[in-house]
PDB file of C-alpha atoms in Angstrom:
ATOM      1  CA  UNK Z 450      -1.937  17.396   8.234  1.00 35.00           C
ATOM      2  CA  UNK Z 451      -0.307  20.595   7.013  1.00 33.00           C
ATOM      3  CA  UNK Z 452       3.013  19.763   8.715  1.00 34.00           C
ATOM      4  CA  UNK Z 453       2.954  16.249   7.240  1.00 36.00           C
ATOM      5  CA  UNK Z 454       2.152  17.413   3.752  1.00 37.00           C
ATOM      6  CA  UNK Z 455       5.091  19.877   3.943  1.00 33.00           C
ATOM      7  CA  UNK Z 456       7.480  17.149   5.034  1.00 38.00           C
ATOM      8  CA  UNK Z 457       6.239  14.714   2.303  1.00 40.00           C
ATOM      9  CA  UNK Z 458       6.667  17.507  -0.235  1.00 39.00           C
ATOM     10  CA  UNK Z 459      10.323  17.896   0.707  1.00 37.00           C
ATOM     11  CA  UNK Z 460      10.835  14.192  -0.185  1.00 42.00           C
ATOM     12  CA  UNK Z 461       9.005  14.370  -3.551  1.00 43.00           C
ATOM     13  CA  UNK Z 462      10.760  15.144  -6.776  1.00 42.00           C
ATOM     14  CA  UNK Z 463       9.486  18.356  -8.288  1.00 38.00           C
ATOM     15  CA  UNK Z 464       8.958  16.688 -11.680  1.00 42.00           C
ATOM     16  CA  UNK Z 465       6.188  14.512 -10.129  1.00 42.00           C
ATOM     17  CA  UNK Z 466       3.930  17.460  -9.544  1.00 56.00           C
ATOM     18  CA  UNK Z 467       2.627  17.852 -13.124  1.00 65.00           C
ATOM     19  CA  UNK Z 468       0.229  15.038 -12.924  1.00 89.00           C
ATOM     20  CA  UNK Z 469      -2.526  13.370 -15.048  1.00 94.00           C
ATOM     21  CA  UNK Z 470      -5.861  12.313 -13.728  1.00 95.00           C
ATOM     22  CA  UNK Z 471      -5.550   8.765 -15.024  1.00 96.00           C
ATOM     23  CA  UNK Z 472      -3.857   6.451 -17.434  1.00 97.00           C
ATOM     24  CA  UNK Z 473      -3.663   7.052 -21.168  1.00 96.00           C
ATOM     25  CA  UNK Z 474      -2.871   4.573 -23.908  1.00 97.00           C
ATOM     26  CA  UNK Z 475       0.858   4.875 -23.387  1.00 97.00           C
ATOM     27  CA  UNK Z 476       0.599   4.285 -19.679  1.00 98.00           C
ATOM     28  CA  UNK Z 477      -1.527   1.143 -20.162  1.00 98.00           C
ATOM     29  CA  UNK Z 478       0.948  -0.114 -22.753  1.00 98.00           C
ATOM     30  CA  UNK Z 479       3.714   0.317 -20.177  1.00 97.00           C
ATOM     31  CA  UNK Z 480       1.779  -1.426 -17.550  1.00 98.00           C
ATOM     32  CA  UNK Z 481       0.973  -4.300 -19.787  1.00 98.00           C
ATOM     33  CA  UNK Z 482       4.636  -5.240 -19.893  1.00 98.00           C
ATOM     34  CA  UNK Z 483       4.747  -5.842 -16.168  1.00 98.00           C
ATOM     35  CA  UNK Z 484       4.627  -9.059 -14.157  1.00 98.00           C
ATOM     36  CA  UNK Z 485       3.360  -7.158 -11.137  1.00 98.00           C
ATOM     37  CA  UNK Z 486       1.572  -3.809 -11.091  1.00 98.00           C
ATOM     38  CA  UNK Z 487       1.364  -2.132  -7.568  1.00 98.00           C
ATOM     39  CA  UNK Z 488      -1.382   0.546  -7.496  1.00 98.00           C
ATOM     40  CA  UNK Z 489      -1.305   2.853  -4.528  1.00 98.00           C
ATOM     41  CA  UNK Z 490      -4.177   4.891  -3.063  1.00 98.00           C
ATOM     42  CA  UNK Z 491      -5.323   7.164  -0.314  1.00 97.00           C
ATOM     43  CA  UNK Z 492      -7.952   4.894   1.234  1.00 97.00           C
ATOM     44  CA  UNK Z 493     -10.905   7.281   1.418  1.00 97.00           C
ATOM     45  CA  UNK Z 494     -10.447   8.930  -2.011  1.00 98.00           C
ATOM     46  CA  UNK Z 495     -13.064   7.578  -4.486  1.00 98.00           C
ATOM     47  CA  UNK Z 496     -11.160   8.925  -7.515  1.00 98.00           C
ATOM     48  CA  UNK Z 497      -8.160   6.807  -6.624  1.00 98.00           C
ATOM     49  CA  UNK Z 498     -10.308   3.703  -6.622  1.00 98.00           C
ATOM     50  CA  UNK Z 499     -11.821   4.666  -9.900  1.00 98.00           C
ATOM     51  CA  UNK Z 500      -8.323   4.816 -11.436  1.00 98.00           C
ATOM     52  CA  UNK Z 501      -7.523   1.337  -9.864  1.00 98.00           C
ATOM     53  CA  UNK Z 502     -10.740  -0.143 -11.363  1.00 98.00           C
ATOM     54  CA  UNK Z 503      -9.989   1.333 -14.772  1.00 98.00           C
ATOM     55  CA  UNK Z 504      -6.461  -0.158 -14.771  1.00 98.00           C
ATOM     56  CA  UNK Z 505      -7.663  -3.554 -13.543  1.00 98.00           C
ATOM     57  CA  UNK Z 506     -10.336  -3.624 -16.300  1.00 98.00           C
ATOM     58  CA  UNK Z 507      -7.756  -2.776 -18.887  1.00 98.00           C
ATOM     59  CA  UNK Z 508      -5.130  -5.271 -17.881  1.00 98.00           C
ATOM     60  CA  UNK Z 509      -7.336  -8.149 -16.886  1.00 98.00           C
ATOM     61  CA  UNK Z 510      -4.699  -9.613 -14.510  1.00 98.00           C
ATOM     62  CA  UNK Z 511      -4.445 -13.202 -13.554  1.00 98.00           C
ATOM     63  CA  UNK Z 512      -4.770 -12.148  -9.857  1.00 98.00           C
ATOM     64  CA  UNK Z 513      -5.507  -9.313  -7.532  1.00 98.00           C
ATOM     65  CA  UNK Z 514      -3.747  -9.018  -4.207  1.00 98.00           C
ATOM     66  CA  UNK Z 515      -5.497  -6.869  -1.557  1.00 98.00           C
ATOM     67  CA  UNK Z 516      -3.983  -5.122   1.488  1.00 97.00           C
ATOM     68  CA  UNK Z 517      -7.460  -4.933   3.056  1.00 97.00           C
ATOM     69  CA  UNK Z 518      -8.468  -8.525   3.506  1.00 96.00           C
ATOM     70  CA  UNK Z 519      -7.098 -11.690   5.002  1.00 96.00           C
ATOM     71  CA  UNK Z 520      -7.410 -14.933   2.925  1.00 96.00           C
ATOM     72  CA  UNK Z 521     -10.341 -15.959   5.110  1.00 96.00           C
ATOM     73  CA  UNK Z 522     -12.095 -12.674   4.433  1.00 96.00           C
ATOM     74  CA  UNK Z 523     -11.401 -13.106   0.726  1.00 97.00           C
ATOM     75  CA  UNK Z 524     -13.230 -16.406   0.782  1.00 96.00           C
ATOM     76  CA  UNK Z 525     -16.263 -14.678   2.301  1.00 96.00           C
ATOM     77  CA  UNK Z 526     -16.078 -11.786  -0.215  1.00 96.00           C
ATOM     78  CA  UNK Z 527     -16.108 -14.210  -3.178  1.00 95.00           C
ATOM     79  CA  UNK Z 528     -19.325 -15.835  -1.891  1.00 95.00           C
ATOM     80  CA  UNK Z 529     -21.219 -12.616  -2.476  1.00 95.00           C
ATOM     81  CA  UNK Z 530     -19.201  -9.567  -3.565  1.00 95.00           C
ATOM     82  CA  UNK Z 531     -22.110  -7.109  -3.606  1.00 94.00           C
ATOM     83  CA  UNK Z 532     -23.309  -8.381  -0.169  1.00 95.00           C
ATOM     84  CA  UNK Z 533     -19.929  -8.042   1.578  1.00 97.00           C
ATOM     85  CA  UNK Z 534     -20.419  -4.304   2.422  1.00 96.00           C
ATOM     86  CA  UNK Z 535     -21.274  -4.723   6.118  1.00 94.00           C
ATOM     87  CA  UNK Z 536     -18.359  -7.056   6.854  1.00 95.00           C
ATOM     88  CA  UNK Z 537     -16.019  -4.676   4.919  1.00 96.00           C
ATOM     89  CA  UNK Z 538     -17.029  -1.629   6.929  1.00 90.00           C
ATOM     90  CA  UNK Z 539     -17.063  -3.565  10.177  1.00 91.00           C
ATOM     91  CA  UNK Z 540     -13.275  -4.032   9.452  1.00 89.00           C
ATOM     92  CA  UNK Z 541     -12.870  -0.204   9.462  1.00 91.00           C
ATOM     93  CA  UNK Z 542     -12.290   0.430   5.693  1.00 95.00           C
ATOM     94  CA  UNK Z 543     -13.915   3.282   3.881  1.00 95.00           C
ATOM     95  CA  UNK Z 544     -17.132   3.010   1.829  1.00 96.00           C
ATOM     96  CA  UNK Z 545     -17.310  -0.414   0.212  1.00 97.00           C
ATOM     97  CA  UNK Z 546     -18.926   1.031  -2.911  1.00 97.00           C
ATOM     98  CA  UNK Z 547     -15.556   2.633  -3.813  1.00 97.00           C
ATOM     99  CA  UNK Z 548     -13.824  -0.717  -3.800  1.00 98.00           C
ATOM    100  CA  UNK Z 549     -16.491  -3.015  -5.343  1.00 97.00           C
ATOM    101  CA  UNK Z 550     -15.826  -1.885  -8.911  1.00 98.00           C
ATOM    102  CA  UNK Z 551     -12.270  -2.968  -8.600  1.00 98.00           C
ATOM    103  CA  UNK Z 552     -13.272  -6.478  -7.541  1.00 96.00           C
ATOM    104  CA  UNK Z 553     -15.934  -6.818 -10.301  1.00 96.00           C
ATOM    105  CA  UNK Z 554     -13.704  -5.348 -13.136  1.00 97.00           C
ATOM    106  CA  UNK Z 555     -12.128  -8.769 -13.617  1.00 96.00           C
ATOM    107  CA  UNK Z 556     -12.627 -12.512 -13.060  1.00 96.00           C
ATOM    108  CA  UNK Z 557      -9.045 -12.665 -11.581  1.00 98.00           C
ATOM    109  CA  UNK Z 558      -8.307 -14.724  -8.616  1.00 98.00           C
ATOM    110  CA  UNK Z 559      -8.220 -12.692  -5.382  1.00 98.00           C
ATOM    111  CA  UNK Z 560      -5.555 -13.063  -2.731  1.00 98.00           C
ATOM    112  CA  UNK Z 561      -5.782 -11.487   0.757  1.00 98.00           C
ATOM    113  CA  UNK Z 562      -2.664 -10.064   2.317  1.00 98.00           C
ATOM    114  CA  UNK Z 563      -3.941  -8.250   5.396  1.00 97.00           C
ATOM    115  CA  UNK Z 564      -1.936  -8.676   8.630  1.00 96.00           C
ATOM    116  CA  UNK Z 565      -4.195  -9.550  11.574  1.00 94.00           C
ATOM    117  CA  UNK Z 566      -4.106  -6.989  14.295  1.00 93.00           C
ATOM    118  CA  UNK Z 567      -2.776  -9.374  16.979  1.00 95.00           C
ATOM    119  CA  UNK Z 568       0.195 -10.216  14.693  1.00 96.00           C
ATOM    120  CA  UNK Z 569       0.798  -6.481  13.904  1.00 95.00           C
ATOM    121  CA  UNK Z 570       0.772  -5.725  17.687  1.00 95.00           C
ATOM    122  CA  UNK Z 571       3.323  -8.592  18.358  1.00 96.00           C
ATOM    123  CA  UNK Z 572       5.558  -7.404  15.573  1.00 95.00           C
ATOM    124  CA  UNK Z 573       5.549  -3.859  17.009  1.00 95.00           C
ATOM    125  CA  UNK Z 574       7.134  -5.277  20.180  1.00 94.00           C
ATOM    126  CA  UNK Z 575       9.172  -8.286  18.896  1.00 95.00           C
ATOM    127  CA  UNK Z 576      10.163  -7.157  15.371  1.00 94.00           C
ATOM    128  CA  UNK Z 577       8.996  -8.205  11.921  1.00 95.00           C
ATOM    129  CA  UNK Z 578      11.142 -11.340  11.468  1.00 94.00           C
ATOM    130  CA  UNK Z 579       9.568 -13.033  14.566  1.00 94.00           C
ATOM    131  CA  UNK Z 580       6.035 -12.869  13.222  1.00 94.00           C
ATOM    132  CA  UNK Z 581       6.314 -13.009   9.343  1.00 96.00           C
ATOM    133  CA  UNK Z 582       4.572 -16.080   7.958  1.00 94.00           C
ATOM    134  CA  UNK Z 583       7.205 -16.844   5.354  1.00 95.00           C
ATOM    135  CA  UNK Z 584      10.857 -16.751   4.531  1.00 97.00           C
ATOM    136  CA  UNK Z 585      12.164 -13.700   6.332  1.00 97.00           C
ATOM    137  CA  UNK Z 586      15.613 -13.933   4.765  1.00 97.00           C
ATOM    138  CA  UNK Z 587      14.110 -13.921   1.280  1.00 97.00           C
ATOM    139  CA  UNK Z 588      12.656 -10.431   1.841  1.00 97.00           C
ATOM    140  CA  UNK Z 589      15.580  -9.088   3.890  1.00 96.00           C
ATOM    141  CA  UNK Z 590      13.606  -9.057   7.108  1.00 96.00           C
ATOM    142  CA  UNK Z 591      16.535 -10.498   9.029  1.00 95.00           C
ATOM    143  CA  UNK Z 592      18.558  -7.459   8.383  1.00 95.00           C
ATOM    144  CA  UNK Z 593      18.193  -3.886   9.847  1.00 95.00           C
ATOM    145  CA  UNK Z 594      17.268  -1.090   7.492  1.00 95.00           C
ATOM    146  CA  UNK Z 595      20.008   1.220   6.204  1.00 95.00           C
ATOM    147  CA  UNK Z 596      20.427   4.033   8.752  1.00 95.00           C
ATOM    148  CA  UNK Z 597      19.325   6.761   6.392  1.00 95.00           C
ATOM    149  CA  UNK Z 598      16.180   4.920   5.436  1.00 95.00           C
ATOM    150  CA  UNK Z 599      15.410   4.107   9.038  1.00 95.00           C
ATOM    151  CA  UNK Z 600      15.889   7.743  10.103  1.00 95.00           C
ATOM    152  CA  UNK Z 601      13.652   8.979   7.207  1.00 95.00           C
ATOM    153  CA  UNK Z 602      10.944   6.454   8.190  1.00 95.00           C
ATOM    154  CA  UNK Z 603      11.137   7.625  11.811  1.00 95.00           C
ATOM    155  CA  UNK Z 604      10.556  11.194  10.745  1.00 95.00           C
ATOM    156  CA  UNK Z 605       7.563  10.181   8.596  1.00 92.00           C
ATOM    157  CA  UNK Z 606       6.066   8.244  11.463  1.00 92.00           C
ATOM    158  CA  UNK Z 607       6.683  11.157  13.833  1.00 93.00           C
ATOM    159  CA  UNK Z 608       4.787  13.560  11.578  1.00 90.00           C
ATOM    160  CA  UNK Z 609       2.088  10.966  10.729  1.00 88.00           C
ATOM    161  CA  UNK Z 610       1.455  10.579  14.395  1.00 88.00           C
ATOM    162  CA  UNK Z 611       1.083  14.398  14.889  1.00 91.00           C
ATOM    163  CA  UNK Z 612       4.399  14.717  16.708  1.00 89.00           C
ATOM    164  CA  UNK Z 613       2.509  13.227  19.707  1.00 88.00           C
ATOM    165  CA  UNK Z 614       4.728  10.188  20.177  1.00 89.00           C
ATOM    166  CA  UNK Z 615       8.505  10.248  20.967  1.00 91.00           C
ATOM    167  CA  UNK Z 616      10.665   9.182  18.058  1.00 94.00           C
ATOM    168  CA  UNK Z 617      12.171   6.322  20.280  1.00 91.00           C
ATOM    169  CA  UNK Z 618       8.693   4.721  20.393  1.00 90.00           C
ATOM    170  CA  UNK Z 619       8.248   4.695  16.693  1.00 93.00           C
ATOM    171  CA  UNK Z 620      10.649   1.968  15.620  1.00 93.00           C
ATOM    172  CA  UNK Z 621       7.933  -0.677  16.225  1.00 94.00           C
ATOM    173  CA  UNK Z 622       5.726   1.172  13.643  1.00 94.00           C
ATOM    174  CA  UNK Z 623       8.397   0.732  11.094  1.00 96.00           C
ATOM    175  CA  UNK Z 624       8.553  -2.995  11.928  1.00 96.00           C
ATOM    176  CA  UNK Z 625       4.822  -3.313  11.372  1.00 96.00           C
ATOM    177  CA  UNK Z 626       5.136  -1.442   7.986  1.00 96.00           C
ATOM    178  CA  UNK Z 627       7.846  -3.955   6.907  1.00 97.00           C
ATOM    179  CA  UNK Z 628       5.599  -6.816   7.923  1.00 97.00           C
ATOM    180  CA  UNK Z 629       2.787  -5.446   5.784  1.00 97.00           C
ATOM    181  CA  UNK Z 630       5.069  -4.872   2.816  1.00 98.00           C
ATOM    182  CA  UNK Z 631       6.492  -8.439   3.060  1.00 98.00           C
ATOM    183  CA  UNK Z 632       3.031  -9.982   3.515  1.00 98.00           C
ATOM    184  CA  UNK Z 633       1.845  -8.247   0.363  1.00 98.00           C
ATOM    185  CA  UNK Z 634       4.989  -9.239  -1.577  1.00 98.00           C
ATOM    186  CA  UNK Z 635       4.635 -12.899  -0.395  1.00 98.00           C
ATOM    187  CA  UNK Z 636       1.011 -12.986  -1.474  1.00 98.00           C
ATOM    188  CA  UNK Z 637       2.016 -11.613  -4.910  1.00 98.00           C
ATOM    189  CA  UNK Z 638       4.582 -14.361  -5.398  1.00 98.00           C
ATOM    190  CA  UNK Z 639       2.056 -16.992  -4.277  1.00 98.00           C
ATOM    191  CA  UNK Z 640      -0.429 -15.485  -6.777  1.00 98.00           C
ATOM    192  CA  UNK Z 641       2.160 -15.703  -9.606  1.00 98.00           C
ATOM    193  CA  UNK Z 642       3.063 -19.322  -8.824  1.00 98.00           C
ATOM    194  CA  UNK Z 643      -0.625 -20.355  -8.494  1.00 98.00           C
ATOM    195  CA  UNK Z 644      -2.505 -18.205 -10.924  1.00 98.00           C
ATOM    196  CA  UNK Z 645       0.065 -16.688 -13.238  1.00 98.00           C
ATOM    197  CA  UNK Z 646       0.933 -13.235 -14.456  1.00 98.00           C
ATOM    198  CA  UNK Z 647       0.237 -10.356 -14.336  1.00 98.00           C
ATOM    199  CA  UNK Z 648      -0.718  -9.644 -10.771  1.00 98.00           C
ATOM    200  CA  UNK Z 649      -2.156  -6.372  -9.608  1.00 98.00           C
ATOM    201  CA  UNK Z 650      -1.658  -5.275  -6.006  1.00 98.00           C
ATOM    202  CA  UNK Z 651      -4.211  -2.814  -4.515  1.00 98.00           C
ATOM    203  CA  UNK Z 652      -2.684  -1.047  -1.496  1.00 98.00           C
ATOM    204  CA  UNK Z 653      -1.895   2.251   0.108  1.00 98.00           C
ATOM    205  CA  UNK Z 654       0.624   4.640  -1.390  1.00 98.00           C
ATOM    206  CA  UNK Z 655       3.120   3.964   1.363  1.00 96.00           C
ATOM    207  CA  UNK Z 656       3.301   0.323   0.488  1.00 98.00           C
ATOM    208  CA  UNK Z 657       3.399   0.980  -3.275  1.00 98.00           C
ATOM    209  CA  UNK Z 658       6.483   3.180  -3.296  1.00 98.00           C
ATOM    210  CA  UNK Z 659       9.262   1.533  -5.255  1.00 98.00           C
ATOM    211  CA  UNK Z 660      12.218   2.606  -3.128  1.00 96.00           C
ATOM    212  CA  UNK Z 661      11.336   0.748   0.026  1.00 95.00           C
ATOM    213  CA  UNK Z 662       7.798  -0.712  -0.212  1.00 97.00           C
ATOM    214  CA  UNK Z 663       6.329  -3.856  -1.721  1.00 98.00           C
ATOM    215  CA  UNK Z 664       8.167  -3.338  -5.124  1.00 98.00           C
ATOM    216  CA  UNK Z 665      11.537  -3.280  -3.378  1.00 97.00           C
ATOM    217  CA  UNK Z 666      10.815  -6.542  -1.552  1.00 97.00           C
ATOM    218  CA  UNK Z 667       9.578  -8.226  -4.794  1.00 98.00           C
ATOM    219  CA  UNK Z 668      12.783  -7.160  -6.531  1.00 97.00           C
ATOM    220  CA  UNK Z 669      14.907  -8.505  -3.762  1.00 96.00           C
ATOM    221  CA  UNK Z 670      13.051 -11.839  -3.670  1.00 97.00           C
ATOM    222  CA  UNK Z 671      12.822 -12.294  -7.450  1.00 98.00           C
ATOM    223  CA  UNK Z 672      15.133  -9.810  -9.410  1.00 98.00           C
ATOM    224  CA  UNK Z 673      13.863 -11.050 -12.727  1.00 97.00           C
ATOM    225  CA  UNK Z 674      10.245  -9.769 -12.143  1.00 98.00           C
ATOM    226  CA  UNK Z 675       9.146  -6.713 -14.009  1.00 98.00           C
ATOM    227  CA  UNK Z 676       7.363  -4.507 -11.375  1.00 98.00           C
ATOM    228  CA  UNK Z 677       5.573  -1.291 -12.188  1.00 98.00           C
ATOM    229  CA  UNK Z 678       4.383   1.066  -9.523  1.00 98.00           C
ATOM    230  CA  UNK Z 679       1.668   3.695  -9.397  1.00 98.00           C
ATOM    231  CA  UNK Z 680       1.216   6.462  -6.769  1.00 98.00           C
ATOM    232  CA  UNK Z 681      -1.900   8.539  -6.495  1.00 98.00           C
ATOM    233  CA  UNK Z 682      -1.781  12.241  -5.401  1.00 98.00           C
ATOM    234  CA  UNK Z 683      -4.191  14.726  -4.084  1.00 97.00           C
ATOM    235  CA  UNK Z 684      -4.412  18.268  -5.273  1.00 96.00           C
ATOM    236  CA  UNK Z 685      -0.979  17.927  -7.050  1.00 95.00           C
ATOM    237  CA  UNK Z 686       0.776  16.781  -3.838  1.00 95.00           C
ATOM    238  CA  UNK Z 687       2.510  13.638  -4.847  1.00 95.00           C
ATOM    239  CA  UNK Z 688       3.028  10.858  -2.304  1.00 96.00           C
ATOM    240  CA  UNK Z 689       6.533  10.390  -0.839  1.00 94.00           C
ATOM    241  CA  UNK Z 690       8.729   7.819  -2.576  1.00 96.00           C
ATOM    242  CA  UNK Z 691       9.401   6.851  -6.140  1.00 97.00           C
ATOM    243  CA  UNK Z 692       6.837   5.514  -8.697  1.00 98.00           C
ATOM    244  CA  UNK Z 693       6.780   4.739 -12.366  1.00 98.00           C
ATOM    245  CA  UNK Z 694       3.538   6.703 -12.762  1.00 98.00           C
ATOM    246  CA  UNK Z 695       1.671   9.100 -10.523  1.00 98.00           C
ATOM    247  CA  UNK Z 696      -1.929  10.345 -10.998  1.00 98.00           C
ATOM    248  CA  UNK Z 697      -3.702  13.137  -9.386  1.00 98.00           C
ATOM    249  CA  UNK Z 698      -7.221  13.662  -8.019  1.00 98.00           C
ATOM    250  CA  UNK Z 699      -9.015  16.298  -5.835  1.00 97.00           C
ATOM    251  CA  UNK Z 700      -8.346  15.942  -2.174  1.00 96.00           C
ATOM    252  CA  UNK Z 701     -11.163  14.560  -0.022  1.00 95.00           C
ATOM    253  CA  UNK Z 702     -12.630  16.807   2.654  1.00 93.00           C
ATOM    254  CA  UNK Z 703     -11.605  15.012   5.823  1.00 91.00           C
ATOM    255  CA  UNK Z 704     -11.030  16.106   9.444  1.00 88.00           C
ATOM    256  CA  UNK Z 705      -7.561  16.858  10.649  1.00 86.00           C
ATOM    257  CA  UNK Z 706      -6.423  13.616  12.408  1.00 80.00           C
ATOM    258  CA  UNK Z 707      -4.301  15.666  14.723  1.00 87.00           C
ATOM    259  CA  UNK Z 708      -7.277  17.340  16.273  1.00 80.00           C
ATOM    260  CA  UNK Z 709      -7.634  14.472  18.724  1.00 75.00           C
ATOM    261  CA  UNK Z 710      -4.217  15.424  20.153  1.00 71.00           C
ATOM    262  CA  UNK Z 711      -5.058  19.035  20.725  1.00 65.00           C
TER     263      UNK Z 711
END
């Protein structure tokens, strides 16, 4: 974790390190001008989810788009939101009690944008364009990434996987990341077309970054959309990438994921 934190810090603008704990009135006014608000998170940090719930309650969007659930799982969630805890945790996500306040902060329609595991595995091997359930050209999935972005993503994946996988094996990870970004972007456009604006996307920081995540794909598909992005830091260490706003929270005490490779 230490090596990864150092690498991300090298990619983070120094001005992003003086961070507020949550949105003030000016921030909420800025976000209220958006068609789409993408709120990042570290999945197991409860403070990040509290900020998400606060923003959703303030904006009262027409729709929520969730990285965590498929459309079928959303249908199950809506039948009994408080009772969905067991199914949620069976899917491997952190404590459901952190997320439930987000879902109950609004009566917005909820759209699922999770990529099934079998589709993700196939995309790792075959590439994103072969398995994206939508218009691959619209989101630029038919084109390779610019070399500098590709190389930077390879390095991030290398450190994220504890330097335990060779770089030549990590290109498939990038394809899966692009698939998840495009699936979230497509769900957001579907939500706009069906439920209206604004739409709030709840997702990880890596997908929320404006330079190459979901916001970039939305801007490519519909350049007229006003998209605002929020990243969430821990202990002043801002997430990699660019965001309109970044908030900070204490880090969660978690084991070093690289211990399994030692």
